[in-house]
Amino acid sequence: MKLVKEKITKREAIYYSHKMAQLSKALWKAIEKDWQNWIKPFQLNINEHHILWIAYHLKGASISEISKYGVMHVSTAFNFSKKMEERGLLQFSKRENDKRNTYVELTPEGNDLLESTLNEYDPDDNSVLKGVMPMTEMFGKLPEFLDLSALIKEIYGDEYMEILERSLENIEEEALVNEPTDLEKYKQKSQKSRSS
Amino acid sequence: MKLVKEKITKREAIYYSHKMAQLSKALWKAIEKDWQNWIKPFQLNINEHHILWIAYHLKGASISEISKYGVMHVSTAFNFSKKMEERGLLQFSKRENDKRNTYVELTPEGNDLLESTLNEYDPDDNSVLKGVMPMTEMFGKLPEFLDLSALIKEIYGDEYMEILERSLENIEEEALVNEPTDLEKYKQKSQKSRSS
């Protein structure tokens, strides 16, 4: 296959892929660090929290879905799921229409734990959110990273993006965070004062 | 600090940071895998290659520069540098004007090894380059990921971006790849045939 070679020189290719490697490593390391700090009080590592998160949003998921969507090896997905089953956070099952795959679902304890982490989540501890604020102020909305989304869709395929969209829709639909945040309280107050 | 909270709701924040975490993890894991496959024949791991790369492009670098720019712990930067010193690929030194920091430079063997990896680099094995090709065709140029660059600049500061720019300028200036690539040969041929 010479798809790329016909379009750009080798030097351009090295330049471009080096830049993307640096930006991507820097971004992921920042996100990883914030994620670790966020869930540290709950005695979970990132892989475990990611598995709970995926199973929560997809309302149960197969080990292979967790592996694909969580971008982790099947054995990593399975081993950490097993550990969390032993802790009573997940349960394994087979589905009637799909006997080959192992599914995991959150137990009530797993559900409570995941929701506790979401309640503890503080946007002000998040480097990405703080980092996009200047752009948000400049353009009046959060930057969409459309080229990044398009690239991931090319690399991982439509299915990856569909699962991402499904899990994001669930965040919008669910009463994820029961407690109003400072901002919501503030909004309610200002709506009241405006309507009175 | 309530900078973020004043701009967006907690739900929006969770939605947005989850999406960014998924995209960023997916991107980095794809880049990491390609990188591993690329340098596997040279018996280097990614950290080692990254250290050689940084020292090569900055024409020598301190351990703290490697740590910062390579987004790795100082101890990781030091330990892998030490291993490569033992393999004869790097040498340690102090600088006259900076006695506190340890600097590493490539030995001629390290230089040869790094250049061999660059010569082996094949753009067609690179998921990112293949993934950006549809956008490149649509817009007539490689996508610039400007919002991603702006975000990294916010998180890591101007210095990170300056080192990135410096190392990228070096790629352009140096006769990095001495052998013309297939494309360059092709171009030379077609220029000749056009001018004749």
Short mmCIF file of C-alpha atoms in Angstrom, two decimals:
data_model
loop_
_atom_site.label_atom_id
_atom_site.label_comp_id
_atom_site.label_asym_id
_atom_site.label_seq_id
_atom_site.Cartn_x
_atom_site.Cartn_y
_atom_site.Cartn_z
CA MET A 1 0.00 0.00 0.00
CA LYS A 2 1.42 3.37 -1.00
CA LEU A 3 -1.55 5.53 -0.11
CA VAL A 4 0.35 7.91 2.14
CA LYS A 5 3.60 7.96 0.19
CA GLU A 6 1.91 9.32 -2.90
CA LYS A 7 0.60 12.35 -0.99
CA ILE A 8 3.49 13.55 1.17
CA THR A 9 7.27 13.24 1.42
CA LYS A 10 8.91 11.10 4.03
CA ARG A 11 10.25 14.20 5.77
CA GLU A 12 6.77 15.71 6.00
CA ALA A 13 5.49 12.40 7.31
CA ILE A 14 8.13 12.24 10.07
CA TYR A 15 7.53 15.88 10.98
CA TYR A 16 3.79 15.41 11.15
CA SER A 17 3.76 12.12 13.02
CA HIS A 18 6.33 13.37 15.53
CA LYS A 19 4.18 16.40 16.26
CA MET A 20 1.07 14.27 16.65
CA ALA A 21 2.94 11.83 18.92
CA GLN A 22 4.10 14.67 21.17
CA LEU A 23 0.69 16.34 21.36
CA SER A 24 -1.11 13.07 21.89
CA LYS A 25 1.25 11.78 24.58
CA ALA A 26 1.08 15.12 26.40
CA LEU A 27 -2.72 15.15 26.28
CA TRP A 28 -3.16 11.56 27.41
CA LYS A 29 -0.62 11.90 30.26
CA ALA A 30 -2.45 14.99 31.56
CA ILE A 31 -5.81 13.22 31.37
CA GLU A 32 -4.40 10.07 32.98
CA LYS A 33 -2.97 12.05 35.90
CA ASP A 34 -6.24 13.88 36.54
CA TRP A 35 -8.17 10.64 36.28
CA GLN A 36 -5.87 8.93 38.81
CA ASN A 37 -6.22 11.81 41.26
CA TRP A 38 -9.99 11.86 40.85
CA ILE A 39 -10.57 8.16 41.65
CA LYS A 40 -7.73 7.62 44.14
CA PRO A 41 -10.07 7.96 47.18
CA PHE A 42 -12.21 5.07 45.85
CA GLN A 43 -9.40 2.51 45.65
CA LEU A 44 -9.82 1.97 41.95
CA ASN A 45 -7.24 2.19 39.21
CA ILE A 46 -8.01 3.79 35.85
CA ASN A 47 -8.68 0.48 34.11
CA GLU A 48 -11.13 -0.58 36.82
CA HIS A 49 -12.93 2.74 36.77
CA HIS A 50 -13.06 2.69 32.99
CA ILE A 51 -14.64 -0.79 33.05
CA LEU A 52 -17.27 0.30 35.61
CA TRP A 53 -17.93 3.43 33.55
CA ILE A 54 -18.44 1.50 30.31
CA ALA A 55 -20.64 -1.16 31.93
CA TYR A 56 -22.66 1.59 33.63
CA HIS A 57 -23.28 3.62 30.50
CA LEU A 58 -23.94 0.72 28.18
CA LYS A 59 -26.15 -0.89 30.86
CA GLY A 60 -23.99 -4.00 30.80
CA ALA A 61 -21.24 -4.78 28.31
CA SER A 62 -19.37 -7.78 26.95
CA ILE A 63 -15.68 -8.19 27.76
CA SER A 64 -14.96 -7.65 24.07
CA GLU A 65 -16.95 -4.38 24.03
CA ILE A 66 -15.06 -3.22 27.11
CA SER A 67 -11.76 -4.12 25.47
CA LYS A 68 -12.62 -2.35 22.23
CA TYR A 69 -14.20 0.75 23.70
CA GLY A 70 -11.82 1.01 26.64
CA VAL A 71 -8.82 0.55 24.31
CA MET A 72 -7.36 -2.18 26.53
CA HIS A 73 -6.33 -5.78 25.91
CA VAL A 74 -9.07 -8.40 26.28
CA SER A 75 -7.02 -9.97 29.09
CA THR A 76 -6.77 -6.61 30.92
CA ALA A 77 -10.53 -6.12 30.58
CA PHE A 78 -11.19 -9.65 31.83
CA ASN A 79 -8.70 -9.65 34.73
CA PHE A 80 -9.80 -6.33 36.19
CA SER A 81 -13.46 -7.28 35.74
CA LYS A 82 -12.78 -10.50 37.64
CA LYS A 83 -11.10 -8.55 40.45
CA MET A 84 -14.11 -6.28 40.70
CA GLU A 85 -16.47 -9.28 40.67
CA GLU A 86 -14.56 -10.53 43.72
CA ARG A 87 -15.08 -7.13 45.36
CA GLY A 88 -18.82 -7.41 44.68
CA LEU A 89 -18.87 -4.48 42.24
CA LEU A 90 -19.64 -6.41 39.05
CA GLN A 91 -21.42 -9.61 38.12
CA PHE A 92 -20.74 -11.83 35.13
CA SER A 93 -23.48 -13.31 32.97
CA LYS A 94 -24.26 -14.89 29.62
CA ARG A 95 -27.01 -13.52 27.43
CA GLU A 96 -29.76 -15.74 26.00
CA ASN A 97 -29.14 -14.55 22.45
CA ASP A 98 -25.35 -14.57 22.74
CA LYS A 99 -23.95 -17.55 24.62
CA ARG A 100 -20.38 -17.05 23.42
CA ASN A 101 -19.62 -13.74 25.07
CA THR A 102 -19.28 -12.97 28.75
CA TYR A 103 -21.17 -9.91 29.89
CA VAL A 104 -20.57 -7.83 32.96
CA GLU A 105 -23.06 -5.64 34.77
CA LEU A 106 -22.74 -3.45 37.80
CA THR A 107 -24.10 -4.75 41.10
CA PRO A 108 -25.97 -2.21 43.25
CA GLU A 109 -22.66 -1.70 45.11
CA GLY A 110 -20.82 -1.11 41.84
CA ASN A 111 -23.50 1.30 40.74
CA ASP A 112 -23.26 3.24 44.01
CA LEU A 113 -19.48 3.37 43.78
CA LEU A 114 -19.51 4.65 40.20
CA GLU A 115 -22.11 7.28 41.05
CA SER A 116 -20.07 8.35 44.07
CA THR A 117 -17.08 8.95 41.82
CA LEU A 118 -19.26 11.05 39.51
CA ASN A 119 -20.52 13.06 42.46
CA GLU A 120 -16.95 13.67 43.59
CA TYR A 121 -15.92 14.84 40.13
CA ASP A 122 -14.77 18.44 40.23
CA PRO A 123 -14.42 20.23 36.86
CA ASP A 124 -11.95 22.62 38.45
CA ASP A 125 -9.49 19.74 38.98
CA ASN A 126 -9.56 18.91 35.27
CA SER A 127 -6.64 20.16 33.18
CA VAL A 128 -8.50 19.70 29.90
CA LEU A 129 -11.48 21.73 31.05
CA LYS A 130 -9.26 24.45 32.48
CA GLY A 131 -7.17 24.33 29.30
CA VAL A 132 -10.10 24.83 26.94
CA MET A 133 -11.54 27.78 28.89
CA PRO A 134 -9.62 30.50 26.97
CA MET A 135 -10.87 29.02 23.65
CA THR A 136 -14.37 28.72 25.09
CA GLU A 137 -14.33 32.38 26.00
CA MET A 138 -12.94 33.37 22.64
CA PHE A 139 -15.42 31.39 20.54
CA GLY A 140 -18.40 31.32 22.88
CA LYS A 141 -18.50 27.51 23.05
CA LEU A 142 -16.36 24.56 24.03
CA PRO A 143 -13.96 23.61 21.21
CA GLU A 144 -15.21 20.53 19.37
CA PHE A 145 -11.94 18.92 18.25
CA LEU A 146 -13.65 17.88 15.02
CA ASP A 147 -10.43 16.82 13.29
CA LEU A 148 -9.54 14.67 16.30
CA SER A 149 -12.97 12.99 16.20
CA ALA A 150 -12.68 12.46 12.45
CA LEU A 151 -9.23 10.91 12.89
CA ILE A 152 -10.39 8.52 15.63
CA LYS A 153 -13.34 7.51 13.46
CA GLU A 154 -10.91 6.70 10.63
CA ILE A 155 -8.59 4.69 12.86
CA TYR A 156 -11.13 2.85 15.05
CA GLY A 157 -14.12 2.71 12.75
CA ASP A 158 -17.77 3.73 13.00
CA GLU A 159 -18.54 1.28 15.79
CA TYR A 160 -16.15 2.98 18.20
CA MET A 161 -17.77 6.35 17.57
CA GLU A 162 -21.26 4.82 17.89
CA ILE A 163 -20.45 3.38 21.32
CA LEU A 164 -18.99 6.77 22.30
CA GLU A 165 -22.15 8.55 21.17
CA ARG A 166 -24.37 6.00 22.99
CA SER A 167 -22.50 6.41 26.24
CA LEU A 168 -22.58 10.19 25.90
CA GLU A 169 -26.34 10.20 25.21
CA ASN A 170 -26.80 8.27 28.42
CA ILE A 171 -24.97 10.95 30.35
CA GLU A 172 -27.44 13.49 29.06
CA GLU A 173 -30.53 11.38 29.69
CA GLU A 174 -29.74 10.08 33.12
CA ALA A 175 -30.13 11.96 36.33
CA LEU A 176 -26.44 11.34 36.72
CA VAL A 177 -25.72 13.87 39.34
CA ASN A 178 -28.56 14.22 41.75
CA GLU A 179 -27.15 17.04 43.76
CA PRO A 180 -27.36 20.37 41.96
CA THR A 181 -23.91 21.80 41.41
CA ASP A 182 -22.88 25.25 42.49
CA LEU A 183 -23.66 26.47 39.01
CA GLU A 184 -27.11 24.87 38.91
CA LYS A 185 -27.96 26.38 42.28
CA TYR A 186 -26.78 29.71 40.96
CA LYS A 187 -28.88 29.33 37.79
CA GLN A 188 -31.99 28.40 39.78
CA LYS A 189 -31.48 31.43 41.95
CA SER A 190 -30.98 33.80 39.04
CA GLN A 191 -34.02 32.37 37.19
CA LYS A 192 -36.12 32.92 40.28
CA SER A 193 -34.93 36.46 40.68
CA ARG A 194 -35.50 37.11 36.96
CA SER A 195 -39.05 35.70 36.96
CA SER A 196 -40.08 37.54 40.12
CA MET B 1 -10.90 28.32 42.10
CA LYS B 2 -14.25 28.19 40.39
CA LEU B 3 -13.17 29.20 36.91
CA VAL B 4 -14.69 26.22 35.14
CA LYS B 5 -17.78 25.86 37.30
CA GLU B 6 -18.96 29.32 36.41
CA LYS B 7 -18.95 28.51 32.69
CA ILE B 8 -20.48 25.04 32.37
CA THR B 9 -22.65 22.64 34.37
CA LYS B 10 -21.21 19.61 36.05
CA ARG B 11 -23.04 17.36 33.59
CA GLU B 12 -21.55 19.19 30.61
CA ALA B 13 -18.15 18.94 32.25
CA ILE B 14 -18.43 15.15 32.76
CA TYR B 15 -19.74 14.69 29.21
CA TYR B 16 -16.94 16.76 27.73
CA SER B 17 -14.09 15.34 29.76
CA HIS B 18 -15.29 11.76 29.17
CA LYS B 19 -15.32 12.38 25.43
CA MET B 20 -11.84 13.92 25.54
CA ALA B 21 -10.53 11.03 27.65
CA GLN B 22 -11.87 8.47 25.17
CA LEU B 23 -10.52 10.29 22.11
CA SER B 24 -7.18 10.97 23.72
CA LYS B 25 -6.67 7.42 25.03
CA ALA B 26 -7.63 5.99 21.63
CA LEU B 27 -5.23 8.31 19.81
CA TRP B 28 -2.31 7.71 22.13
CA LYS B 29 -2.79 3.92 22.15
CA ALA B 30 -2.78 3.88 18.33
CA ILE B 31 0.37 6.02 18.20
CA GLU B 32 2.04 3.95 20.91
CA LYS B 33 1.35 0.71 19.03
CA ASP B 34 2.74 2.07 15.74
CA TRP B 35 5.76 3.44 17.54
CA GLN B 36 6.47 0.08 19.21
CA ASN B 37 6.21 -1.74 15.89
CA TRP B 38 8.44 0.78 14.17
CA ILE B 39 11.35 0.53 16.62
CA LYS B 40 11.01 -3.14 17.60
CA PRO B 41 13.80 -4.25 15.19
CA PHE B 42 16.24 -1.86 16.95
CA GLN B 43 15.80 -3.30 20.45
CA LEU B 44 14.63 -0.04 21.88
CA ASN B 45 11.50 0.68 23.86
CA ILE B 46 9.44 3.82 23.31
CA ASN B 47 11.00 5.68 26.23
CA GLU B 48 14.51 4.93 25.02
CA HIS B 49 13.72 5.96 21.46
CA HIS B 50 12.01 9.10 22.72
CA ILE B 51 15.10 10.03 24.74
CA LEU B 52 17.41 9.48 21.75
CA TRP B 53 15.02 11.48 19.59
CA ILE B 54 14.93 14.45 21.98
CA ALA B 55 18.71 14.46 22.53
CA TYR B 56 19.22 14.22 18.76
CA HIS B 57 16.93 17.07 17.84
CA LEU B 58 17.95 19.38 20.65
CA LYS B 59 21.62 18.52 20.02
CA GLY B 60 22.01 17.36 23.59
CA ALA B 61 19.47 17.80 26.39
CA SER B 62 19.36 17.86 30.17
CA ILE B 63 17.57 15.05 32.00
CA SER B 64 15.02 17.60 33.14
CA GLU B 65 14.39 18.76 29.55
CA ILE B 66 13.94 15.14 28.50
CA SER B 67 11.54 14.56 31.35
CA LYS B 68 9.50 17.67 30.58
CA TYR B 69 9.43 17.36 26.82
CA GLY B 70 9.13 13.57 26.78
CA VAL B 71 6.33 13.73 29.38
CA MET B 72 8.03 11.11 31.54
CA HIS B 73 9.17 11.07 35.17
CA VAL B 74 12.66 12.38 35.84
CA SER B 75 13.58 8.93 37.18
CA THR B 76 12.33 7.27 33.97
CA ALA B 77 14.34 9.72 31.88
CA PHE B 78 17.43 9.15 34.02
CA ASN B 79 17.20 5.34 34.25
CA PHE B 80 16.67 4.76 30.54
CA SER B 81 19.41 7.28 29.69
CA LYS B 82 21.76 5.38 32.02
CA LYS B 83 20.87 2.09 30.30
CA MET B 84 21.65 3.62 26.93
CA GLU B 85 24.91 5.05 28.24
CA GLU B 86 25.88 1.48 29.17
CA ARG B 87 25.00 0.39 25.61
CA GLY B 88 27.28 3.13 24.27
CA LEU B 89 24.44 5.10 22.67
CA LEU B 90 24.54 8.16 24.93
CA GLN B 91 27.12 10.01 26.96
CA PHE B 92 26.55 12.06 30.10
CA SER B 93 28.17 15.43 30.68
CA LYS B 94 28.00 18.64 32.69
CA ARG B 95 27.96 22.01 30.99
CA GLU B 96 30.34 24.81 31.91
CA ASN B 97 27.53 27.31 32.40
CA ASP B 98 25.21 24.86 34.18
CA LYS B 99 26.93 22.59 36.67
CA ARG B 100 23.74 21.47 38.39
CA ASN B 101 22.11 19.64 35.51
CA THR B 102 23.19 16.42 33.85
CA TYR B 103 23.20 16.56 30.07
CA VAL B 104 23.05 13.67 27.65
CA GLU B 105 24.28 13.63 24.07
CA LEU B 106 24.25 10.95 21.44
CA THR B 107 27.47 9.08 20.75
CA PRO B 108 28.24 8.40 17.07
CA GLU B 109 26.67 4.94 17.62
CA GLY B 110 23.55 6.51 19.12
CA ASN B 111 23.38 8.93 16.23
CA ASP B 112 23.65 6.11 13.71
CA LEU B 113 21.01 4.08 15.49
CA LEU B 114 18.56 6.99 15.62
CA GLU B 115 19.13 7.77 11.95
CA SER B 116 18.63 4.11 11.06
CA THR B 117 15.23 4.18 12.76
CA LEU B 118 14.32 7.30 10.79
CA ASN B 119 15.38 5.63 7.56
CA GLU B 120 13.24 2.61 8.41
CA TYR B 121 10.21 4.78 9.11
CA ASP B 122 7.40 3.97 6.71
CA PRO B 123 4.51 6.46 6.54
CA ASP B 124 2.25 3.69 5.29
CA ASP B 125 2.60 1.88 8.62
CA ASN B 126 1.37 4.95 10.48
CA SER B 127 -2.30 4.93 11.57
CA VAL B 128 -2.37 8.67 12.14
CA LEU B 129 -1.06 9.45 8.66
CA LYS B 130 -3.42 6.96 7.05
CA GLY B 131 -6.25 8.30 9.21
CA VAL B 132 -5.75 11.93 8.17
CA MET B 133 -5.60 11.13 4.43
CA PRO B 134 -9.37 11.51 3.80
CA MET B 135 -9.28 14.96 5.49
CA THR B 136 -6.13 15.84 3.57
CA GLU B 137 -7.86 15.02 0.31
CA MET B 138 -10.97 16.92 1.29
CA PHE B 139 -9.19 20.10 2.40
CA GLY B 140 -6.08 19.94 0.24
CA LYS B 141 -3.70 19.92 3.21
CA LEU B 142 -2.90 17.94 6.33
CA PRO B 143 -5.26 18.84 9.20
CA GLU B 144 -3.56 21.12 11.70
CA PHE B 145 -5.28 20.14 14.95
CA LEU B 146 -5.12 23.77 16.04
CA ASP B 147 -7.44 23.32 19.01
CA LEU B 148 -5.32 20.41 20.20
CA SER B 149 -2.14 22.52 19.94
CA ALA B 150 -3.83 25.39 21.75
CA LEU B 151 -4.96 23.04 24.53
CA ILE B 152 -1.49 21.55 25.01
CA LYS B 153 -0.02 25.05 25.12
CA GLU B 154 -2.49 25.95 27.88
CA ILE B 155 -1.76 22.81 29.90
CA TYR B 156 2.02 22.55 29.44
CA GLY B 157 2.95 26.17 28.88
CA ASP B 158 4.84 28.06 26.22
CA GLU B 159 8.13 26.29 26.90
CA TYR B 160 6.73 22.90 25.87
CA MET B 161 5.54 24.32 22.58
CA GLU B 162 8.84 26.12 22.03
CA ILE B 163 10.81 22.88 22.44
CA LEU B 164 8.35 21.19 20.08
CA GLU B 165 8.83 23.91 17.49
CA ARG B 166 12.63 23.78 17.90
CA SER B 167 12.77 20.03 17.38
CA LEU B 168 10.45 20.31 14.39
CA GLU B 169 12.54 23.05 12.81
CA ASN B 170 15.52 20.75 13.09
CA ILE B 171 13.71 18.07 11.14
CA GLU B 172 13.23 20.54 8.33
CA GLU B 173 16.77 21.84 8.36
CA GLU B 174 18.67 18.63 8.67
CA ALA B 175 19.34 16.22 5.90
CA LEU B 176 17.47 13.76 8.03
CA VAL B 177 16.73 11.20 5.44
CA ASN B 178 19.54 10.98 2.96
CA GLU B 179 17.95 8.45 0.68
CA PRO B 180 15.23 9.97 -1.48
CA THR B 181 11.91 8.32 -0.74
CA ASP B 182 9.78 6.67 -3.36
CA LEU B 183 7.85 9.88 -3.67
CA GLU B 184 10.94 12.04 -4.08
CA LYS B 185 12.27 9.71 -6.77
CA TYR B 186 8.90 9.87 -8.43
CA LYS B 187 8.88 13.68 -8.24
CA GLN B 188 12.40 13.95 -9.65
CA LYS B 189 11.40 11.65 -12.49
CA SER B 190 8.25 13.55 -13.30
CA GLN B 191 10.08 16.91 -13.11
CA LYS B 192 12.68 15.60 -15.55
CA SER B 193 10.08 14.28 -17.93
CA ARG B 194 8.14 17.54 -17.66
CA SER B 195 11.22 19.72 -18.35
CA SER B 196 12.40 17.58 -21.27
#
